[in-house]
Coordinates of C-alpha atoms and ligand atoms in Angstrom, one line a residue:
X77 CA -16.3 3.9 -11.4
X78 CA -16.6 3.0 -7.7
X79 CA -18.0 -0.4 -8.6
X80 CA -14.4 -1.4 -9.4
X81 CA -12.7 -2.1 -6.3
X82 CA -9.1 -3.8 -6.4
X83 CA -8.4 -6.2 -3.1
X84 CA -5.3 -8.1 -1.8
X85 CA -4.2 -9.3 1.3
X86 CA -0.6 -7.9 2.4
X87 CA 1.8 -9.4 5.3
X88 CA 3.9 -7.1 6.8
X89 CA 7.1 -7.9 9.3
X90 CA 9.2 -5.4 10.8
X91 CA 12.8 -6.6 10.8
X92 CA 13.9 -8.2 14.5
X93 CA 16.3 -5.8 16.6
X94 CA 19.9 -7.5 17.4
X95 CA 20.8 -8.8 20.5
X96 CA 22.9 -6.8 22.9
X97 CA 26.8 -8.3 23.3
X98 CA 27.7 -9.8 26.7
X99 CA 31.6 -8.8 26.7
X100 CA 34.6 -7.0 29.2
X101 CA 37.4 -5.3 28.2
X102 CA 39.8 -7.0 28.0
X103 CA 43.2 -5.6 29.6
X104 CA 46.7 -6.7 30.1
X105 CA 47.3 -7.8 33.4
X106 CA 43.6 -6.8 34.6
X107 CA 41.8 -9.9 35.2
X108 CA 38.4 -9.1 34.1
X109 CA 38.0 -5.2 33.0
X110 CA 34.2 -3.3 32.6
X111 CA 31.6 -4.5 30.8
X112 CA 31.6 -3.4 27.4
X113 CA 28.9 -5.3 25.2
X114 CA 27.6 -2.6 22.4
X115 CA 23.5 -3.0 21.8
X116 CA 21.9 -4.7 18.9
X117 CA 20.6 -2.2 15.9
X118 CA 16.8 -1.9 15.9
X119 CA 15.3 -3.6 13.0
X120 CA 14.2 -1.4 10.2
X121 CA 10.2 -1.0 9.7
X122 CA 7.7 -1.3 7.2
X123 CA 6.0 1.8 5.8
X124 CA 3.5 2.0 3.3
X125 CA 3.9 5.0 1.1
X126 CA 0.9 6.1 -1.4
X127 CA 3.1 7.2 -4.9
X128 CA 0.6 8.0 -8.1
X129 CA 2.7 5.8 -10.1
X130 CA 1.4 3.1 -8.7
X131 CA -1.8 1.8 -10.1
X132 CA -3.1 -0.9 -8.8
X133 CA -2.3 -4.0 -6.3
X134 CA -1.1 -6.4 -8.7
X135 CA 1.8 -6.5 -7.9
X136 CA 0.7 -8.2 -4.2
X137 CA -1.7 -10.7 -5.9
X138 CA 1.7 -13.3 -6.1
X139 CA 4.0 -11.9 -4.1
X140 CA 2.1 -10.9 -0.5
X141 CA 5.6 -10.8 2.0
X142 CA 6.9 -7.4 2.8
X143 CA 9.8 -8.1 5.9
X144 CA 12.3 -5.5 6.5
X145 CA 16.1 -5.9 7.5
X146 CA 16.8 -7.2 10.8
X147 CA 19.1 -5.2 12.9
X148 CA 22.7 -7.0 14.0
X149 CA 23.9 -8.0 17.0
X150 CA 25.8 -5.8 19.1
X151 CA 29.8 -6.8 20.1
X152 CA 32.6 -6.3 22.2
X153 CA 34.3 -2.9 22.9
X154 CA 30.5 -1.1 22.9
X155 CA 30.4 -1.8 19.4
X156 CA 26.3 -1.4 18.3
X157 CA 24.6 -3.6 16.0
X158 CA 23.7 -1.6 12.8
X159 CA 20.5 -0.9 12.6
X160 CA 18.2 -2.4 9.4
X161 CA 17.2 -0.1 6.8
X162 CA 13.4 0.4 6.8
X163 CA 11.3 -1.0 3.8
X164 CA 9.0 1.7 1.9
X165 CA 5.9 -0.2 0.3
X166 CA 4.7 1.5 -2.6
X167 CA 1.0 1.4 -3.2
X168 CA -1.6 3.6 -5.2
X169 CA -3.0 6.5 -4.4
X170 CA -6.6 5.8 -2.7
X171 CA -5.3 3.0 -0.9
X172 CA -7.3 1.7 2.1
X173 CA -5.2 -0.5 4.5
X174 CA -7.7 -2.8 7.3
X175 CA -6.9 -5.0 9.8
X176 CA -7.2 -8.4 8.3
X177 CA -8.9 -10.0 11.6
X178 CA -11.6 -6.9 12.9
X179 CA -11.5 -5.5 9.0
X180 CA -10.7 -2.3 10.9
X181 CA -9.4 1.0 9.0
X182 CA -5.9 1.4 9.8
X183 CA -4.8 3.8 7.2
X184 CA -6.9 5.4 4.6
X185 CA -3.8 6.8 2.1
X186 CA -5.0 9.4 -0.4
X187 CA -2.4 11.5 -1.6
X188 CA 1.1 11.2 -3.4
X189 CA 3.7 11.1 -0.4
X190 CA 1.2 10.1 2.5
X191 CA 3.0 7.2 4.4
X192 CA 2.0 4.7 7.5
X193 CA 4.2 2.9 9.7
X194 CA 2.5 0.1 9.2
X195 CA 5.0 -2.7 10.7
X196 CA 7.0 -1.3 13.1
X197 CA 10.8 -3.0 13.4
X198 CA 12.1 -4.5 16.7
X199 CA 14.5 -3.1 19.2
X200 CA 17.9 -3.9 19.8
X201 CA 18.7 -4.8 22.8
X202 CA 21.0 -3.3 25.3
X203 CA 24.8 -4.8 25.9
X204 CA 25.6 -5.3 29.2
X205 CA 27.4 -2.4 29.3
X206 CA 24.3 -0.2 29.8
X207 CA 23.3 -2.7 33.3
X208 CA 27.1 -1.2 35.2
X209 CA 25.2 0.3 38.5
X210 CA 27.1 0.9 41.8
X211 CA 25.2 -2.5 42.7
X212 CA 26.2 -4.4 39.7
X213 CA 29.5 -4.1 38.8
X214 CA 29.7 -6.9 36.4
X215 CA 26.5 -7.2 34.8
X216 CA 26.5 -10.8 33.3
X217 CA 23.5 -10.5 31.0
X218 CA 22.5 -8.4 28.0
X219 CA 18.9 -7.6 26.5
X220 CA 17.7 -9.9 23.7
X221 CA 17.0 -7.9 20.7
X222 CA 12.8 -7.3 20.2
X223 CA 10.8 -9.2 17.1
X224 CA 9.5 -7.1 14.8
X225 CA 5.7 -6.5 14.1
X226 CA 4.0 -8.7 11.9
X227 CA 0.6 -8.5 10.8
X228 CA -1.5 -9.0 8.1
X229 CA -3.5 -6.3 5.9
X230 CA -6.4 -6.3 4.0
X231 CA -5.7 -3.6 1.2
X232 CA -8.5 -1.9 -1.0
X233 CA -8.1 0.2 -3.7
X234 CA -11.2 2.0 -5.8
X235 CA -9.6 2.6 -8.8
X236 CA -9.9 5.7 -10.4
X237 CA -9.4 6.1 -14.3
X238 CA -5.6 8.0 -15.4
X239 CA -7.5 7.7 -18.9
X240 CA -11.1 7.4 -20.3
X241 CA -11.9 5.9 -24.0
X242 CA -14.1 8.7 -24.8
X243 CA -16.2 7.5 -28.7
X244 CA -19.4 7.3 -30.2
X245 CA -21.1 4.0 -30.0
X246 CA -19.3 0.6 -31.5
X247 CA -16.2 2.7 -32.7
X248 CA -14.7 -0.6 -30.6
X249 CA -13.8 1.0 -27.6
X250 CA -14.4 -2.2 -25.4
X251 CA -12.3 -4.4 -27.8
X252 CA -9.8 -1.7 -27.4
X253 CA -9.3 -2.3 -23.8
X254 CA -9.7 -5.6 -24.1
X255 CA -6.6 -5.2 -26.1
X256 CA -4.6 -3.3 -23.9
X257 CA -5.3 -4.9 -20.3
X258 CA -7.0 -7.9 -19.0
X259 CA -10.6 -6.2 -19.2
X260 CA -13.0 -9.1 -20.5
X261 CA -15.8 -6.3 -21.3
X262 CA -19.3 -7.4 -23.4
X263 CA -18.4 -7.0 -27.5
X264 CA -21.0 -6.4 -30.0
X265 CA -21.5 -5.6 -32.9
X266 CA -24.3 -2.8 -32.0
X267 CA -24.4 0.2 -30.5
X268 CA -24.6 0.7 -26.6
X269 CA -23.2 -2.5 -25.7
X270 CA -21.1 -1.1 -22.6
X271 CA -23.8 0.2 -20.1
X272 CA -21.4 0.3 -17.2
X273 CA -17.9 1.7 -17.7
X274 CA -15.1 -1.3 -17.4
X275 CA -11.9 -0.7 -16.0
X276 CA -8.8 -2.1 -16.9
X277 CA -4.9 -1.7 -15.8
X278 CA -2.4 -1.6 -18.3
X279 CA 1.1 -2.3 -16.8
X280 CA 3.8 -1.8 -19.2
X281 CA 6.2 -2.6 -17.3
X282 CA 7.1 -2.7 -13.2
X283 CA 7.3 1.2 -13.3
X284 CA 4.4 1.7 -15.8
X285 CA 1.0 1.4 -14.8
X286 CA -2.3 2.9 -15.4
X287 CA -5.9 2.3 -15.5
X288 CA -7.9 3.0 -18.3
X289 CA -11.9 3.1 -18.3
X290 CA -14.1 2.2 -20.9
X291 CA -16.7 4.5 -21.3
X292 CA -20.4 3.9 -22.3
X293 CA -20.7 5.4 -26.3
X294 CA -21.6 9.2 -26.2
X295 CA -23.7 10.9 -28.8
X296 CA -24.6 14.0 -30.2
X297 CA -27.3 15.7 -27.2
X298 CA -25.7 13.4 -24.4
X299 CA -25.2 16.5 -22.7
X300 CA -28.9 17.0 -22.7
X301 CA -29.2 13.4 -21.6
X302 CA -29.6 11.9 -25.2
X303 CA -28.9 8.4 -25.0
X304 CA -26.8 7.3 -21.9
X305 CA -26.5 10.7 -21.3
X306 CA -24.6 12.4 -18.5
X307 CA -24.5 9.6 -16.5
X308 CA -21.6 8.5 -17.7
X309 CA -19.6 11.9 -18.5
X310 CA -19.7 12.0 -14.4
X311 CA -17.3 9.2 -15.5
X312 CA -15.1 11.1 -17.6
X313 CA -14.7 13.8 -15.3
X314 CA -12.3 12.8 -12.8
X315 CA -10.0 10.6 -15.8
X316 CA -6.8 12.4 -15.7
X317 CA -6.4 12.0 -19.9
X318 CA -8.9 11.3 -22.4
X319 CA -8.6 9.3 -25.7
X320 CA -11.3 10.4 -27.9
X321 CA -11.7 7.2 -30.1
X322 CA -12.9 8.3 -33.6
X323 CA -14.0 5.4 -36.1
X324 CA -12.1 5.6 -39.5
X325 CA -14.9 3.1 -40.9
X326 CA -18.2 4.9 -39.6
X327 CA -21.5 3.7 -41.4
X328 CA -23.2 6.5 -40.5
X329 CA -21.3 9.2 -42.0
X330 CA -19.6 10.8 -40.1
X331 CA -15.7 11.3 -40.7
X332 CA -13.7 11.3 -37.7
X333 CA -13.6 15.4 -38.1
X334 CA -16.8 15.1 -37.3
X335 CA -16.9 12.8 -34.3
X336 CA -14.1 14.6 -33.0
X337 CA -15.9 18.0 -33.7
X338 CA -19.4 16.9 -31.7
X339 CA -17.6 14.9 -29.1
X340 CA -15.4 18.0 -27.8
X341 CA -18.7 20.1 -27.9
X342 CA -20.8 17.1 -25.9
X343 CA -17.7 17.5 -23.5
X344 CA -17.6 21.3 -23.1
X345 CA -21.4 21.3 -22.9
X346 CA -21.0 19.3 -19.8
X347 CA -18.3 20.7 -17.9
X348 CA -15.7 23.2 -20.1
X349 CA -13.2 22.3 -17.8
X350 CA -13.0 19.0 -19.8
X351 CA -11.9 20.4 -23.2
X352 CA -8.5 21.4 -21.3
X353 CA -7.5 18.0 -20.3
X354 CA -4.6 16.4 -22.1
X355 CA -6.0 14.4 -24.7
X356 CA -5.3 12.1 -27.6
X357 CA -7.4 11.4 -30.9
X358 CA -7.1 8.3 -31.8
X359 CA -8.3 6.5 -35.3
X360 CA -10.0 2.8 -34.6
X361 CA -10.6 0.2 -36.7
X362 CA -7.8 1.2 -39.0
X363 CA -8.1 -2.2 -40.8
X364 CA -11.9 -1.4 -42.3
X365 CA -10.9 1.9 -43.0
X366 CA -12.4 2.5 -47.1
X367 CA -13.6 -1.3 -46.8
X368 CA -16.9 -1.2 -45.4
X369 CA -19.8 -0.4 -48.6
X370 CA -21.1 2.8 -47.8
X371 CA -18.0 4.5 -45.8
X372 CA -15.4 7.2 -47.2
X373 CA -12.0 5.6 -48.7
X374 CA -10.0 8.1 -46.9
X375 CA -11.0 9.3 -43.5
X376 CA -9.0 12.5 -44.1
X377 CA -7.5 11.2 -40.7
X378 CA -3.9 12.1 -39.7
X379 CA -3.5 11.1 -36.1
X380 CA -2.5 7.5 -34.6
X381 CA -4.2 4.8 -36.4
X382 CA -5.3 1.6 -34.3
X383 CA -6.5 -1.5 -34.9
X384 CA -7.8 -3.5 -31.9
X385 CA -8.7 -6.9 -34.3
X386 CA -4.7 -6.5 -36.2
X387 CA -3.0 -4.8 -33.3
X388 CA -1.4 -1.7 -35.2
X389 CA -0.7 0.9 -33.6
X390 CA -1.2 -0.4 -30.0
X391 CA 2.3 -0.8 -29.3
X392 CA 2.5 3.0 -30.0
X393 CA -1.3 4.2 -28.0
X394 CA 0.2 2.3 -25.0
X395 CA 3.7 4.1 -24.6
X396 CA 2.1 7.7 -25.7
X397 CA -0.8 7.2 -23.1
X398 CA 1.8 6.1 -20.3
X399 CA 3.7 9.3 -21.2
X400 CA 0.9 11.4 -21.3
X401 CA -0.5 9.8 -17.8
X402 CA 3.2 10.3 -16.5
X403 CA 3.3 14.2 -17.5
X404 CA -0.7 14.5 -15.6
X405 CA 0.2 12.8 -12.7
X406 CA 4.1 15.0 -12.4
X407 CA 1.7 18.1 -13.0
X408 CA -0.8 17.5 -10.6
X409 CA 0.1 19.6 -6.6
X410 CA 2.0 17.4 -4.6
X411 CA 0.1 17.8 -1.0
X412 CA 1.8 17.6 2.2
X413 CA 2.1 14.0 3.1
X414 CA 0.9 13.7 6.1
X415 CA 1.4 10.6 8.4
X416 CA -1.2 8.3 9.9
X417 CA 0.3 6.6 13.2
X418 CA -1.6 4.3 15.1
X419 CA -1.6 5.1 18.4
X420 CA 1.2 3.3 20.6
X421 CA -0.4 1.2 23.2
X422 CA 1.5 1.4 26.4
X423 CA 0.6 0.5 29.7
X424 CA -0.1 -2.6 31.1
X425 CA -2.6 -5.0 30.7
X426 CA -3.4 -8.3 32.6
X427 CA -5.6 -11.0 30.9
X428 CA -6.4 -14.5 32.4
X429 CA -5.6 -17.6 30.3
X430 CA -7.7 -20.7 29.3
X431 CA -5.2 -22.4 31.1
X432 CA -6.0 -19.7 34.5
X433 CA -2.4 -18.5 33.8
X434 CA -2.4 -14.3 34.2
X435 CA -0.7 -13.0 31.1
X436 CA 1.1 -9.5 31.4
X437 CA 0.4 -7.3 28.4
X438 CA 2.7 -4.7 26.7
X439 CA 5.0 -3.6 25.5
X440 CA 7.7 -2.3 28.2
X441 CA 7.0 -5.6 30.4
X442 CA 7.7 -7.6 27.7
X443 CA 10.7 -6.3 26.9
X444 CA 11.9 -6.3 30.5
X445 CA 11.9 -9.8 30.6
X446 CA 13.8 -10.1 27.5
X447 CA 17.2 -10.7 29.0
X448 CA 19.7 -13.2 27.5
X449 CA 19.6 -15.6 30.3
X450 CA 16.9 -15.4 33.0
X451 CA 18.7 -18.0 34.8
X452 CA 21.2 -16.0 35.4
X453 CA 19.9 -14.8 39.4
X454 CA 21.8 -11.1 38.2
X455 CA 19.4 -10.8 35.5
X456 CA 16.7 -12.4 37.5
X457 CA 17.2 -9.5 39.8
X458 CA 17.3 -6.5 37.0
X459 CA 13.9 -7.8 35.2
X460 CA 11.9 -7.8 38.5
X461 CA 13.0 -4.4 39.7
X462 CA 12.1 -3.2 36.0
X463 CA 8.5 -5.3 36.4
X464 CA 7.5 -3.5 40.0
X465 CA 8.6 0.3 38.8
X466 CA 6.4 -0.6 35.7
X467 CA 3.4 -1.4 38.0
X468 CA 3.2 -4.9 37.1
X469 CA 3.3 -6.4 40.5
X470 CA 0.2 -4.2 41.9
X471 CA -1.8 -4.9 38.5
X472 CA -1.1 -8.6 39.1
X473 CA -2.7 -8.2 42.9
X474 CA -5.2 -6.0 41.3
X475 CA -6.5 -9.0 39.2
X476 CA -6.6 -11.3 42.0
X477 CA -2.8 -13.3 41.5
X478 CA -1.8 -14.8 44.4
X479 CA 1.5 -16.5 45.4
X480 CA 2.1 -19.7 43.1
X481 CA -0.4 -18.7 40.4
X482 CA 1.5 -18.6 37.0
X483 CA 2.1 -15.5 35.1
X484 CA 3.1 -15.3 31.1
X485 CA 5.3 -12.1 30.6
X486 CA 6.0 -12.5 26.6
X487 CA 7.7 -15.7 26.1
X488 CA 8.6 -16.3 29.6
X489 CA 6.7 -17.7 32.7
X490 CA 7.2 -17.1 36.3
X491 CA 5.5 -18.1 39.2
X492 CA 4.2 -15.1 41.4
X493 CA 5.4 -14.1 44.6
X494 CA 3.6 -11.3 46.9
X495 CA 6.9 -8.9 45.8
X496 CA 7.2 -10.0 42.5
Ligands
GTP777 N1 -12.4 -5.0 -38.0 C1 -12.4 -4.5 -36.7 N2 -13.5 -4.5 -36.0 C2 -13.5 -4.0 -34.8 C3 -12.3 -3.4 -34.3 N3 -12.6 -2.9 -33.0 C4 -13.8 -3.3 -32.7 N4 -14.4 -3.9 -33.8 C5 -15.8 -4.4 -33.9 O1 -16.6 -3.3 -33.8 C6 -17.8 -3.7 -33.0 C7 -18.0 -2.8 -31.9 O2 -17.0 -3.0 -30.9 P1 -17.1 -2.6 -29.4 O3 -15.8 -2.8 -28.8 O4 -18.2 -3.3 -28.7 O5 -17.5 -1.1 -29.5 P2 -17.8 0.0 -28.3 O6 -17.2 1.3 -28.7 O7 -17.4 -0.6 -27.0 O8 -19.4 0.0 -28.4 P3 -20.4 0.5 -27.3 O9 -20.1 -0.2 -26.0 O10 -21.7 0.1 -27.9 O11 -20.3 2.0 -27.2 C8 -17.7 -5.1 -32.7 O12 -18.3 -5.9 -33.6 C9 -16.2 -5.3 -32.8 O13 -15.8 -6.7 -33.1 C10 -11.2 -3.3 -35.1 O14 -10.1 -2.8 -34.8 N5 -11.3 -3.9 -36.3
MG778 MG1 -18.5 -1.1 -25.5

């Protein structure tokens, strides 16, 4: 069922930290008191978290954003901004997440539980109450709160069957999931029409999902390779239930005891395993039943009845199926989630413009030039005595700058001096 591979694009955007306050106490009879501007909250971050009730990505196709809260400011009296609430994306088990750009693996999500950070949130920045030193006794400027993260994914799912429509040829399992989901399989009225299995997702509603597989027909010997033999009971073996589909209107004979009776045995022929699996019978064709010249009046069938041409009994298949699938997927060993991070790239990096500008790269330069007012010769000071104990100065001589050149530092520009 690997053929059937499930694609969306997916932006995510950390939330944006808060600014830090710019404030001093404020005191009866004292002029101008300490600094005392609280930081901005960090923004919350974007996970993605693989839950087995999710099916598929169809609930991307329309609706691509994922942003998560932005952190506040930060205010007077050291209060701190409060800090956004991270935003858990839920996607299926089996979930691939690539870089959009370099298609690049990012994350490869199997199991129930396993997350990724996959959009971390900005920081808040610092009030200028952090910036008291014995050389600056009124620090005049505060840290402006960090952007979040924002890129875009490439998601890929291969979908893997919660049920297979297990039958003999044309009991109508195709127009069954046809029905159901928004499968467009081939319909005929022969047998061995299906030669591939076709998935579909039925979504019952936002917290309902599940894929079912259509199953090439299986007959007696398909153990031994009769017909399209054990090819596609490799199918059935990883479907988490199975609906053996039994014809209440067989020309050939054969009651749906029958079917049911040499379907099991095909099944436990192949693997044994398979007989334990939670299973449904299922009647189709329920509106031929003791119609069609040369078939039994009464099937002798007491299970659900469906037909996929009237639509009884769908209503009923769906919502047992989801219940079933709900029940195998609870049962099933939770793993240890375990978390995928992407490595944090720190350092610094210098890269040379179109323009012949030297841009600084990462993450701790950037953010030391991320003052509320550069203007401000105070802050001016602070954010190049952060840039030289970062190293940025000598990897800037490294590179070849020389006094007057221009250097890009996140959103800022500077010219260089030797002592930058
Ligand atoms: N009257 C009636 N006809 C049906 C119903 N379901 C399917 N059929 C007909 O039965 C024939 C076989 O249907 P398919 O859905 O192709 O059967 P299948 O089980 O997928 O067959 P294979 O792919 O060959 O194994 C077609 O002619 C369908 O139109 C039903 O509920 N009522
Ligand atoms: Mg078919």
């Amino acid at each position: 069922m690997s053929q059937f591979v499930d694609e969306c694009g997916l932006n995510v955007r950390g939330g944006d930290g808060g600014a830090g306050s710019v404030s001093f106490r404020r005191e009866a009879h004292v002029p101008m008191g300490g600094p005392d501007g609280g930081d901005g909250g960090h923004g919350g971050s974007v996970w993605l978290v693989a839950d087995h009730n999710v099916a598929s990505l169809i609930a991307f196709r329309d609706h691509p954003h994922r942003r998560a809260e932005s952190g506040t400011h930060g205010m007077g009296k050291k209060r701190h901004g409060k800090r956004g609430e991270d935003l858990e994306v839920h996607v299926p088990e089996g979930t691939v997440a690539r870089d959009n750009d370099s298609g690049a693996v990012l994350a490869d999500l199997v199991h129930h539980g396993d997350r990724w950070l996959a959009a971390r949130g900005g920081q808040g920045g610092r009030g200028n109450a952090r910036f008291l030193s014995n050389r600056r006794r009124a620090p005049s400027f505060a840290e402006q709160g960090e952007h979040g993260e924002e890129r875009w994914l490439r998601l890929e799912l291969k979908l893997m069957a919660d049920v297979a429509l297990v039958g003999f040829p044309n009991v109508g399992k195709s127009t069954l999931i046809s029905r159901i989901s928004a499968a467009k399989p081939k319909i005929a009225d022969y047998p061995f029409t299906t030669l591939e299995p076709n998935l579909g997702v039925v979504r019952l509603d936002d917290a309902t999902e599940y894929v079912v597989a259509d199953i090439p027909g299986l007959i007696e010997g398909a153990s031994e390779g009769k017909g399209l033999g054990h090819q596609f009971l490799r199918h059935i073996e990883r479907a988490r239930v199975l609906v053996l589909l039994l014809d209440l209107a067989a020309v050939d004979g054969h009651t749906p005891a029958d079917q049911e009776r040499i379907l099991l045995n095909e099944l436990e022929q192949y693997r044994p395993e398979l007989v334990e699996r939670p299973r449904l019978a299922v009647g189709s064709r329920a509106d031929l039943e003791g119609l069609v010249p040369g078939t039994s009046d009464t099937s002798g069938f007491d299970g659900l009845r469906v037909s996929a041409v009237t639509g009884e009994g769908l209503p009923q298949l769906t919502g047992r199926l989801a219940d079933l699938v709900r029940a195998a997927r609870a049962a099933e060993e939770v793993t240890e989630g375990f978390v995928v991070h992407r490595p944090l790239g720190e350092g610094v990096r210098i890269e040379r413009a179109d323009d012949g500008a030297f841009v600084v790269i990462g993450r701790q330069a950037e953010r030391a030039v991320a003052l509320s007012d550069l203007t401000n010769p105070e802050a001016l000071d602070y954010a190049q005595h952060r840039l030289r104990s970062l190293g940025v100065d000598r990897a800037l001589a490294r590179a070849g700058a020389r006094a007057g050149d221009r250097v890009r530092i996140g959103r800022v520009e500077l010219d260089y001096e030797e002592d930058l």
